[in-house]
Short mmCIF file of C-alpha atoms and ligand atoms in Angstrom, two decimals:
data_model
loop_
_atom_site.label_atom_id
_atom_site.label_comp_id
_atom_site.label_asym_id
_atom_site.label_seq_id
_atom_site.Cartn_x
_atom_site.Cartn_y
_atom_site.Cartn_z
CA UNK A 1 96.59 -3.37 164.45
CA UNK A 2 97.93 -3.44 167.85
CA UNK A 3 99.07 0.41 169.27
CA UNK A 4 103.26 -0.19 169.38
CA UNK A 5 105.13 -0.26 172.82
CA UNK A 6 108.06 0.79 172.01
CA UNK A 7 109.88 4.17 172.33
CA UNK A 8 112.04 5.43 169.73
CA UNK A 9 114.93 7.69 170.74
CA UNK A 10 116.69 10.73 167.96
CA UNK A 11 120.17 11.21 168.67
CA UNK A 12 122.53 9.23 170.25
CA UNK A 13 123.73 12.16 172.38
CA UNK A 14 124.73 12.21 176.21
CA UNK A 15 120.61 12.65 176.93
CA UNK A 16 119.53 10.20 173.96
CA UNK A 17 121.62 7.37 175.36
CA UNK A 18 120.92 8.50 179.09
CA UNK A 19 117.26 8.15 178.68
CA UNK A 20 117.50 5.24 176.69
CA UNK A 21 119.26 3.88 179.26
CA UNK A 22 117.16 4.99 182.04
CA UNK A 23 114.05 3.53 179.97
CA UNK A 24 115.65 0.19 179.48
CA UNK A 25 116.26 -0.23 183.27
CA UNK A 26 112.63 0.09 184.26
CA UNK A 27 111.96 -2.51 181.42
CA UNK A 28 110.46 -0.42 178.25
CA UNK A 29 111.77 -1.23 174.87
CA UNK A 30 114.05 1.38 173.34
CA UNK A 31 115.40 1.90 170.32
CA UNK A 32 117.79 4.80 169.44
CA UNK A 33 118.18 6.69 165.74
CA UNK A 34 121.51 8.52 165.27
CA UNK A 35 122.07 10.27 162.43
CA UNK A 36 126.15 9.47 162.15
CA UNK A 37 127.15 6.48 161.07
CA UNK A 38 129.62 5.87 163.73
CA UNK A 39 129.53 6.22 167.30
CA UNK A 40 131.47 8.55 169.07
CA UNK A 41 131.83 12.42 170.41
CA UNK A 42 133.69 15.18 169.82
CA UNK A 43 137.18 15.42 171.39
CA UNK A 44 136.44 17.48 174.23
CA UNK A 45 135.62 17.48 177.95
CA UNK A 46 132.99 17.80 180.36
CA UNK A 47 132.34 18.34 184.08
CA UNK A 48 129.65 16.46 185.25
CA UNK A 49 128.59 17.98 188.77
CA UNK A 50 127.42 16.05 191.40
CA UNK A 51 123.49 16.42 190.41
CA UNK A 52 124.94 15.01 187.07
CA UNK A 53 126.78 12.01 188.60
CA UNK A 54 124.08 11.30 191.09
CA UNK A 55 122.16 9.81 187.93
CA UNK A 56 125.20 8.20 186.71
CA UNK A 57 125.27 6.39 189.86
CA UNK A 58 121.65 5.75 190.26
CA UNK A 59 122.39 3.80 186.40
CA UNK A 60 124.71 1.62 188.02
CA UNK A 61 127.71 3.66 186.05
CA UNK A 62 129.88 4.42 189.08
CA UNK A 63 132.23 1.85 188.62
CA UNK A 64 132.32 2.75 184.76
CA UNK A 65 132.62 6.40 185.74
CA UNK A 66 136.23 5.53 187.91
CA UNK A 67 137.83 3.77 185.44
CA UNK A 68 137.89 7.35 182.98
CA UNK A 69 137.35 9.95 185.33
CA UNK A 70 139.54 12.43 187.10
CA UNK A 71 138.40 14.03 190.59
CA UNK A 72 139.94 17.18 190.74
CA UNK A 73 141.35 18.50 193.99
CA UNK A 74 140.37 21.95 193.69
CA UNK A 75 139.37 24.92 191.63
CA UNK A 76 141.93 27.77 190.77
CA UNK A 77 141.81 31.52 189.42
CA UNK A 78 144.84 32.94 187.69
CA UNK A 79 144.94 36.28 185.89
CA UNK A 80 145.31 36.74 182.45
CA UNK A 81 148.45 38.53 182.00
CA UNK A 82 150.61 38.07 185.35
CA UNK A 83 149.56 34.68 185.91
CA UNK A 84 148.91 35.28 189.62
CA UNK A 85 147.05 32.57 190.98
CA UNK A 86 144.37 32.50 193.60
CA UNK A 87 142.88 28.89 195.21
CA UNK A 88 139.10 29.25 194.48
CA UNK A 89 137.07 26.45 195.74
CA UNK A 90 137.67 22.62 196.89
CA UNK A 91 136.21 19.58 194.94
CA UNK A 92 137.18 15.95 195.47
CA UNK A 93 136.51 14.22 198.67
CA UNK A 94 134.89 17.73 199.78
CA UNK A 95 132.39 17.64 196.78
CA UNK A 96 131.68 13.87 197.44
CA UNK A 97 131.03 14.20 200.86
CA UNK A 98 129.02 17.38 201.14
CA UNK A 99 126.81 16.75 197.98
CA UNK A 100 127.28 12.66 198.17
CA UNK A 101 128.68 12.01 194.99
CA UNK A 102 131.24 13.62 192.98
CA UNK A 103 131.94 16.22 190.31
CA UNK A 104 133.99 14.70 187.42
CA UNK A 105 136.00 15.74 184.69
CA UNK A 106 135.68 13.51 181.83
CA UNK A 107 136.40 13.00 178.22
CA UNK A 108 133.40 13.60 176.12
CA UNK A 109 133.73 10.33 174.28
CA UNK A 110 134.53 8.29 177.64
CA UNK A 111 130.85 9.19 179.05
CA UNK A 112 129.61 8.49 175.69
CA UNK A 113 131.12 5.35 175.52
CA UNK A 114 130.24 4.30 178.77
CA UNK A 115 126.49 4.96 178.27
CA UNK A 116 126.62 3.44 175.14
CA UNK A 117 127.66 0.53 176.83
CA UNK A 118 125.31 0.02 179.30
CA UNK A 119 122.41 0.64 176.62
CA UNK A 120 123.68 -2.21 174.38
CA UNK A 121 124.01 -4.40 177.36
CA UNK A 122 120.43 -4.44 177.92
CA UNK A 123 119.60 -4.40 174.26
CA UNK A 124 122.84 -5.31 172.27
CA UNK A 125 120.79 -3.53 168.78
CA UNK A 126 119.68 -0.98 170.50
CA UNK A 127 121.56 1.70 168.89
CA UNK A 128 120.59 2.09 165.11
CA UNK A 129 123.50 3.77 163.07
CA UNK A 130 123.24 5.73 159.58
CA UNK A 131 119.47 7.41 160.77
CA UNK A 132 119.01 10.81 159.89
CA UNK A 133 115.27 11.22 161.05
CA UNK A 134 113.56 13.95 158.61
CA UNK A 135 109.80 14.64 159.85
CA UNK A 136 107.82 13.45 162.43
CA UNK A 137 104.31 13.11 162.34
CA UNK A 138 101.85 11.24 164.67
CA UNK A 139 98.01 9.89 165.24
CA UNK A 140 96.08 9.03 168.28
CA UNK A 141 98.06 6.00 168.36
CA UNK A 142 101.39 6.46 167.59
CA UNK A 143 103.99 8.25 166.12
CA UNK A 144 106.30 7.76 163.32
CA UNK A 145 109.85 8.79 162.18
CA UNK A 146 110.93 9.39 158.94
CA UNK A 147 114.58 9.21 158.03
CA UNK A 148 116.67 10.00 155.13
CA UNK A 149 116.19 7.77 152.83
CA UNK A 150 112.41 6.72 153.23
CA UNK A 151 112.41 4.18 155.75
CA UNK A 152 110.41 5.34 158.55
CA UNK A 153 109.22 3.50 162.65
CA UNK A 154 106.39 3.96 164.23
CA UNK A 155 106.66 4.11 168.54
CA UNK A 156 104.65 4.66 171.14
CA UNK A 157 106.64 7.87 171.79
CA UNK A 158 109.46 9.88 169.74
CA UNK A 159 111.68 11.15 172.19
CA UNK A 160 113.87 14.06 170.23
CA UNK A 161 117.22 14.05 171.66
CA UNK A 162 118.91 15.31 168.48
CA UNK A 163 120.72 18.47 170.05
CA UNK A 164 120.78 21.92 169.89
CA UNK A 165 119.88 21.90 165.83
CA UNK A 166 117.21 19.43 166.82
CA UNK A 167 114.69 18.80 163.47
CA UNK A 168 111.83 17.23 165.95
CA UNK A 169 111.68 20.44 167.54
CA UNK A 170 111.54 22.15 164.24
CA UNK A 171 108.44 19.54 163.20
CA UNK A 172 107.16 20.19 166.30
CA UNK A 173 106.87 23.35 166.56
CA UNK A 174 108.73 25.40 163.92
CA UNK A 175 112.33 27.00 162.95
CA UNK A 176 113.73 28.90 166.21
CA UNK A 177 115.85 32.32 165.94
CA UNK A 178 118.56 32.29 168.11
CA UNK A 179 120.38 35.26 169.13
CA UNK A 180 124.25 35.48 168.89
CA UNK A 181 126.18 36.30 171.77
CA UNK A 182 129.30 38.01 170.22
CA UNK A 183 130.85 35.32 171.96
CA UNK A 184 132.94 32.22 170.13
CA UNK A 185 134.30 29.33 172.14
CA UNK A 186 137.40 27.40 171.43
CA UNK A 187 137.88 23.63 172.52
CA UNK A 188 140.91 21.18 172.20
CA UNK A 189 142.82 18.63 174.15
CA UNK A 190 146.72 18.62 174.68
CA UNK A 191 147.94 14.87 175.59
CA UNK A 192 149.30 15.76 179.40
CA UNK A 193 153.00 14.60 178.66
CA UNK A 194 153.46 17.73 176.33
CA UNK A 195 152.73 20.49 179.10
CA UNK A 196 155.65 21.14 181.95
CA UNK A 197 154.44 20.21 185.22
CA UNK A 198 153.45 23.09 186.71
CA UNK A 199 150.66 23.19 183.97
CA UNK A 200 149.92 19.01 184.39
CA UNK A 201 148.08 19.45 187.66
CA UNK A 202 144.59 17.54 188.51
CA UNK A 203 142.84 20.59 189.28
CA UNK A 204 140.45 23.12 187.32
CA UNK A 205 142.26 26.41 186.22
CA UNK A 206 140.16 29.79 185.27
CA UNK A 207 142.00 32.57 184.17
CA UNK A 208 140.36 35.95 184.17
CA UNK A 209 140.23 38.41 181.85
CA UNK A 210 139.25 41.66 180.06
CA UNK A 211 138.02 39.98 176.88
CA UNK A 212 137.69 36.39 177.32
CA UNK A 213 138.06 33.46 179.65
CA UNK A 214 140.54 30.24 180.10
CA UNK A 215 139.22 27.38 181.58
CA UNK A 216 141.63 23.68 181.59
CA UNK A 217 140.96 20.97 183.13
CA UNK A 218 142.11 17.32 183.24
CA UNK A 219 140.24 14.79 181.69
CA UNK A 220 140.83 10.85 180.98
CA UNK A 221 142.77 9.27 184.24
CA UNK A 222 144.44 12.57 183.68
CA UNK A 223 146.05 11.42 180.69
CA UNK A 224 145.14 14.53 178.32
CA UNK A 225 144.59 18.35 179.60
CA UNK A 226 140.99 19.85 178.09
CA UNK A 227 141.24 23.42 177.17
CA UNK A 228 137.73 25.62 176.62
CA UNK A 229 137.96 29.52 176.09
CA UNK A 230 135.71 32.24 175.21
CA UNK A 231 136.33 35.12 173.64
CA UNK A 232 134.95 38.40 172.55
CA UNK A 233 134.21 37.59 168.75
CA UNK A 234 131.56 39.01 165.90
CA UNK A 235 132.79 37.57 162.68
CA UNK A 236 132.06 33.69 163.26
CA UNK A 237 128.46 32.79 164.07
CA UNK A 238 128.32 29.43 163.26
CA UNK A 239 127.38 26.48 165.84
CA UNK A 240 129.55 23.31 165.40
CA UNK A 241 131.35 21.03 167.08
CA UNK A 242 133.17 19.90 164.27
CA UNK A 243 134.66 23.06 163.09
CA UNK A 244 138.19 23.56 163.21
CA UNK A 245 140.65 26.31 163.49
CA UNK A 246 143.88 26.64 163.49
CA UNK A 247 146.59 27.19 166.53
CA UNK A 248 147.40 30.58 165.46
CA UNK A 249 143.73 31.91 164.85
CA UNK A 250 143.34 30.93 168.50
CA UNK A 251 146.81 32.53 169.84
CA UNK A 252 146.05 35.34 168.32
CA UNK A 253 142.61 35.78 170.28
CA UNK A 254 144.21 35.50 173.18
CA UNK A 255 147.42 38.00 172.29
CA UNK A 256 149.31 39.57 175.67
CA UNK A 257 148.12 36.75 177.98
CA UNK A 258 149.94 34.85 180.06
CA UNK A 259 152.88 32.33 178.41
CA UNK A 260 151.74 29.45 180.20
CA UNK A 261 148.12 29.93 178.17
CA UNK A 262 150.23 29.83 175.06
CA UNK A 263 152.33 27.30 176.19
CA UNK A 264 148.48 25.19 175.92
CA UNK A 265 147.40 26.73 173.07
CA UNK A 266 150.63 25.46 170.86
CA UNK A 267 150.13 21.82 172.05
CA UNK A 268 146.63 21.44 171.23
CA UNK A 269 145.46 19.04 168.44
CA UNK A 270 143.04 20.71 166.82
CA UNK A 271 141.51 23.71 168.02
CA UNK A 272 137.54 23.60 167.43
CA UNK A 273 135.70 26.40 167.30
CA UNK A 274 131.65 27.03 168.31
CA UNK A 275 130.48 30.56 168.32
CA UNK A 276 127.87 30.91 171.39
CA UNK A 277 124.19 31.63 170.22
CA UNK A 278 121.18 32.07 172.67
CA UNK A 279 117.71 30.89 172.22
CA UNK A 280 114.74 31.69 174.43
CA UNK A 281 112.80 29.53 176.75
CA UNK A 282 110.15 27.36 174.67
CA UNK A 283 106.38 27.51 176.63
CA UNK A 284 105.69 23.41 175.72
CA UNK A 285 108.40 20.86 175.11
CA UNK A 286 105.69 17.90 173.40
CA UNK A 287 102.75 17.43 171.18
CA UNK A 288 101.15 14.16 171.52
CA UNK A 289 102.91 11.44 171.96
CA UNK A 290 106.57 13.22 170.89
CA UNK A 291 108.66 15.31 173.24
CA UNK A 292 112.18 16.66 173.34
CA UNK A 293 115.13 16.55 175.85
CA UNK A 294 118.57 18.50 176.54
CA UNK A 295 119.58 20.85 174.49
CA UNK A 296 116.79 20.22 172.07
CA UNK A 297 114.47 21.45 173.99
CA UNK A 298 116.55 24.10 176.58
CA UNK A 299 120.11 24.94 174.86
CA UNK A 300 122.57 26.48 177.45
CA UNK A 301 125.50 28.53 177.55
CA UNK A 302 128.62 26.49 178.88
CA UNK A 303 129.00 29.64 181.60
CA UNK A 304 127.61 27.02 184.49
CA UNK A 305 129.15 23.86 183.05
CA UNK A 306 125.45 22.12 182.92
CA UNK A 307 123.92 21.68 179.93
CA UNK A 308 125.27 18.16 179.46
CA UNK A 309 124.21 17.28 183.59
CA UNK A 310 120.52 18.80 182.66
CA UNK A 311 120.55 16.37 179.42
CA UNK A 312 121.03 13.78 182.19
CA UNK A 313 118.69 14.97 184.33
CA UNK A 314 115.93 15.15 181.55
CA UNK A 315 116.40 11.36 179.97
CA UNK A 316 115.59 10.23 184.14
CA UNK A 317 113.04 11.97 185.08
CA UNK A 318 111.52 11.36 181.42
CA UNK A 319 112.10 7.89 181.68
CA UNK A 320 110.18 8.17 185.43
CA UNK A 321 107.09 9.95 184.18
CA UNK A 322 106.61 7.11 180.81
CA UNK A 323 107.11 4.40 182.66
CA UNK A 324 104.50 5.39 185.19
CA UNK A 325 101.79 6.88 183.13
CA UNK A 326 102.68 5.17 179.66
CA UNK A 327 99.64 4.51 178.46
CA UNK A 328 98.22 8.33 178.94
CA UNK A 329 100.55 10.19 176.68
CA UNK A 330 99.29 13.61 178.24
CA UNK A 331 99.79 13.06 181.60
CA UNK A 332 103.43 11.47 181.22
CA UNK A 333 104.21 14.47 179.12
CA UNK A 334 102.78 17.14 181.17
CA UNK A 335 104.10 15.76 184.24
CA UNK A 336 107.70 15.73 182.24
CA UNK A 337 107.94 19.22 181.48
CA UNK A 338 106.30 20.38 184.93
CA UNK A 339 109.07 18.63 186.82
CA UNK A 340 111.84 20.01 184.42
CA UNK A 341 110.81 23.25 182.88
CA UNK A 342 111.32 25.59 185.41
CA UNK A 343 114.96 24.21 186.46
CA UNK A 344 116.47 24.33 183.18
CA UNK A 345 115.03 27.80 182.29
CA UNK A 346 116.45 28.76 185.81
CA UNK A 347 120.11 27.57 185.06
CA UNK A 348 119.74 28.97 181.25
CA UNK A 349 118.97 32.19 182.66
CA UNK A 350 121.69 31.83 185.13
CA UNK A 351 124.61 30.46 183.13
CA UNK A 352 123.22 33.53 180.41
CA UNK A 353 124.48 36.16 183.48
CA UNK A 354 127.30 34.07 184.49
CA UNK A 355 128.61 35.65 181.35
CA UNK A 356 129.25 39.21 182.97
CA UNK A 357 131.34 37.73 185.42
CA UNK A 358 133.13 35.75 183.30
CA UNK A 359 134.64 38.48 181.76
CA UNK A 360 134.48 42.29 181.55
CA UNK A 361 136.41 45.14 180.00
CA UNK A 362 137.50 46.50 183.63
CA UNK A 363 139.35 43.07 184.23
CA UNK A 364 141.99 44.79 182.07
CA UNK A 365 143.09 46.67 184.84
CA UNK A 366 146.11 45.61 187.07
CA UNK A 367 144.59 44.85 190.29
CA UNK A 368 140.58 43.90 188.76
CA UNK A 369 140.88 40.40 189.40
CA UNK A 370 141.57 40.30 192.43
CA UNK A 371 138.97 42.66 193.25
CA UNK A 372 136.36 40.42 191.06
CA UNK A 373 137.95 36.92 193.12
CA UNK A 374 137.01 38.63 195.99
CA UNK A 375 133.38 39.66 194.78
CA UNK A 376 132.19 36.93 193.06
CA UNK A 377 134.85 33.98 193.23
CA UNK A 378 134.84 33.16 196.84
CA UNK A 379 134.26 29.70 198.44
CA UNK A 380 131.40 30.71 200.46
CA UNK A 381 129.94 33.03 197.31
CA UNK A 382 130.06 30.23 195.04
CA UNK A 383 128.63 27.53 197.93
CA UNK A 384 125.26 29.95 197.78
CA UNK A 385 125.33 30.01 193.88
CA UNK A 386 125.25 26.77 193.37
CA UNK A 387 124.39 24.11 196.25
CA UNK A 388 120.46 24.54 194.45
CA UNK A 389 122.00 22.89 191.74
CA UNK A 390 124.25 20.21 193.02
CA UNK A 391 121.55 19.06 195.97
CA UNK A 392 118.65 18.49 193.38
CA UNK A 393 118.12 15.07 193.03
CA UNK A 394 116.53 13.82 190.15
CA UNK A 395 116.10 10.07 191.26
CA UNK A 396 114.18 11.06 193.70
CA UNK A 397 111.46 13.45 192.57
CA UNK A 398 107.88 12.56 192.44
CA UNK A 399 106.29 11.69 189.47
C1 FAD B 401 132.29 24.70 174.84
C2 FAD B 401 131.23 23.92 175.57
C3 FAD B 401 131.52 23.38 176.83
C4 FAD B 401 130.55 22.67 177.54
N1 FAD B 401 130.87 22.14 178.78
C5 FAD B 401 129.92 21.48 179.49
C6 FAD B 401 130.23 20.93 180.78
O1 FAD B 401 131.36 21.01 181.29
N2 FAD B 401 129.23 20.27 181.46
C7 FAD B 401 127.98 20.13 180.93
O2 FAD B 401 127.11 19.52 181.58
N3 FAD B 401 127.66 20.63 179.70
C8 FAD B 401 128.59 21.29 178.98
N4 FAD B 401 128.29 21.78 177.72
C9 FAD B 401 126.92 21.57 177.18
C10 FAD B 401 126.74 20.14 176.65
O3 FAD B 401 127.77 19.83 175.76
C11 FAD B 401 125.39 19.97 175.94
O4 FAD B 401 124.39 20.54 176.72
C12 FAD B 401 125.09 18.47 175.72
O5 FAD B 401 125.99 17.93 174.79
C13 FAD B 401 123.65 18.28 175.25
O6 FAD B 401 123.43 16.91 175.06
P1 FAD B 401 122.26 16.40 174.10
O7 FAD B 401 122.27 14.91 174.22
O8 FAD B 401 121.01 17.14 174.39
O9 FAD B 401 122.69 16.87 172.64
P2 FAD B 401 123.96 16.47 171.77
O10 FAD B 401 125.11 16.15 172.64
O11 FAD B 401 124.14 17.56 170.77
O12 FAD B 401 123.52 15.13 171.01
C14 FAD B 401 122.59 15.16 169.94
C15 FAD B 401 122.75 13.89 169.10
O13 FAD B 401 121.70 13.84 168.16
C16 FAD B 401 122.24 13.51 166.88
N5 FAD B 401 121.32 14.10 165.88
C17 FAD B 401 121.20 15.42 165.57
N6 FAD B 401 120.25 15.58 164.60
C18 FAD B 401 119.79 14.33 164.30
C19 FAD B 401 118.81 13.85 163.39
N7 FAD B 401 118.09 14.69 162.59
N8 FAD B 401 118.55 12.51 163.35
C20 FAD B 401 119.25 11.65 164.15
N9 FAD B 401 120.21 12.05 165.03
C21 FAD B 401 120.47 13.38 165.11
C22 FAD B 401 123.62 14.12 166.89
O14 FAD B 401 124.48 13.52 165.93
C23 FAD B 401 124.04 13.83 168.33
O15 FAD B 401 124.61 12.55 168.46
C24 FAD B 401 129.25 22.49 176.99
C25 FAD B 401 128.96 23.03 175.72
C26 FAD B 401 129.93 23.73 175.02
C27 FAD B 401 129.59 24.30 173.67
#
């Protein structure tokens, strides 16, 4: 029998569907198992950063991208409990121009709708439904999929892109132990019309604090505010991102802050809750002829706002190195993971100590934060922190 040519994708995710897409546009045939039997993401936001949308682009997803997205002007601090407010850095046409495309702010289901999209344009049954893949298990040849249920597909690759509980890294190589943080994060959207104007603004707000961190931001033509906190927690360790809480469970972490943070908090939907666990760096990301992507393979803290852009990242360059070298499994792979494994371990590690600054016991103190906005917060500061990660370009490395 004839070795297969096809490449089967697990998890329909924001990586899944980018490097199905990404696959699909250099010509290989894709297929794409998600466990859910509907399509569609959590309601929540997401920044995608310029490194992120420079892959959008290269997918031909611009246009796609403006219909849903909002381009923030700027960045701002406030503190926790007076509310004073502090401009922090510029975004828009700033962003744009200095990095050449822009960072976003987007509804979670908008960018997975959009990708979605473009996949079943190429191949309108692309995306298979109802497919909760079980083991994996391969030969010189191929490897094959099993999924609830019994039925099973062989491919020329397995590409595991099934998250941060992912089961083909657990066939793979084993169950992992991640650590918890002590930290739980809180999501939920508040339709715009609900929140007085001097809340409604298209710009990103941080507020600073002594025991956990406010971050909203705009999302869907601006048509719905997207609220993400952290907070000092110990007695929730569970990672979800369909696990609600209530509106006063969520006030209540955030008691003697600011009324305009309550003012949010009361308007949200529903509150979802994800307590923050960290894994550490795995040595090999494939076996054969299976691999893993995003947060499957490199889970990340949401302290630098780039897990989702190196999911991204990973499905291109992966799509790259198989379409080059498809028919030598070891190469493709090894070349993969060389290209990607030390930038994601760098911004795990980073967005891990972006913690500290997030917040700190001492930003109790009356005049802390604006001692810590002048430290760390700075234009110029946060220009050196991060232009290595907008300026990478993943369309362009060599494979
Ligand atoms: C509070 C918070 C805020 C964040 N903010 C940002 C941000 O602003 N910017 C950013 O870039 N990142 C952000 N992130 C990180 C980002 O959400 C993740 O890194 C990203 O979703 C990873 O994408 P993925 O495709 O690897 O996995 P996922 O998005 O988890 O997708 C995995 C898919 O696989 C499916 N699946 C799972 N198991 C199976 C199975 N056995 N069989 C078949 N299918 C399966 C799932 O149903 C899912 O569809 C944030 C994270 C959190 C928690």
């Amino acid at each position: 029998m004839a070795s297969p040519q096809n490449i089967a994708v697990i998890g329909a995710g924001i990586g899944g569907l980018t490097a199905a897409l990404a696959l699909l546009k250099r010509g290989l045939d894709v297929d794409v198992y998600e466990q859910s039997n509907e399509l569609r993401e959590v309601g929540a936001g997401i920044q995608i950063s310029s490194n992120g949308t420079r892959v959008l682009y290269a997918l031909g997803l611009k246009a796609a991208l403006e219909r849903v997205q909002v381009l923030p002007s700027r960045r701002q601090i406030r503190h926790w409990s007076t509310g004073e407010t502090w401009n922090w850095f510029e975004l828009g046409a700033t962003t744009a121009k200095r990095y050449g495309t822009p960072h976003v702010m987007l509804h979670r289901g908008d960018l997975h709708g959009l990708l979605a999209d473009a996949v079943r344009r190429l191949k309108p049954d692309a995306i298979k439904l109802g497919r909760r893949c079980i083991a994996i298990s391969q030969s010189a040849g191929h490897a094959e999929a099993r999924f609830e249920g019994g039925e099973t597909v062989q491919a020329a690759y397995i590409i595991g892109a099934d998250g941060i509980h992912s089961k083909v890294r657990a066939c793979l190589f084993g169950a992992d132990r991640p650590e918890f943080t002590g930290c739980v994060a809180w999501r939920g959207l508040v339709p715009m019309e609900r929140l007085p104007a001097r809340i409604s603004q298209m710009l990103g707000t941080n507020w600073l604090g002594p025991s956990g961190h406010v971050l909203h931001y705009p999302v869907r033509r601006g048509e719905l505010m997207n609220f993400i906190s952290f907070v000092e927690r110990d007695d929730w360790q569970i990672e979800s991102w369909v696990t609600a809480g209530t509106n006063s469970e969520l006030a209540n972490d955030y008691r003697g802050w600011h009324e305009d943070v309550h003012t949010i908090i009361r308007h949200i939907e529903v509150p979802y809750k994800w307590a923050m666990m960290v894994r550490g760096p795995m040595p090999r990301w494939s076996e054969g002829r299976v691999t893993l992507l995003g947060d499957a393979c490199h889970p990340t803290l949401p302290f630098l706002g780039q897990g989702g852009v190196m999911a991204i990242e990973d499905g291109y360059v992966l799509a790259a190195c198989l379409n080059k070298h498809f028919d030598e499994p070891d190469r493709a792979l090894e070349r993969y993971e060389d290209i990607r494994r030390e930038r994601t371990a760098a911004v795990v590690r980073k967005a891990h100590e972006n913690r500290q600054q997030a917040f700190s016991p001492e930003l109790a103190d009356k005049d802390a934060v604006a001692v810590s906005v002048a430290r760390h917060w700075q234009q110029v500061r946060v220009k050196e922190r991060l232009d290595w990660l907008y300026d990478y370009d993943a369309t362009a490395v060599e494979i």
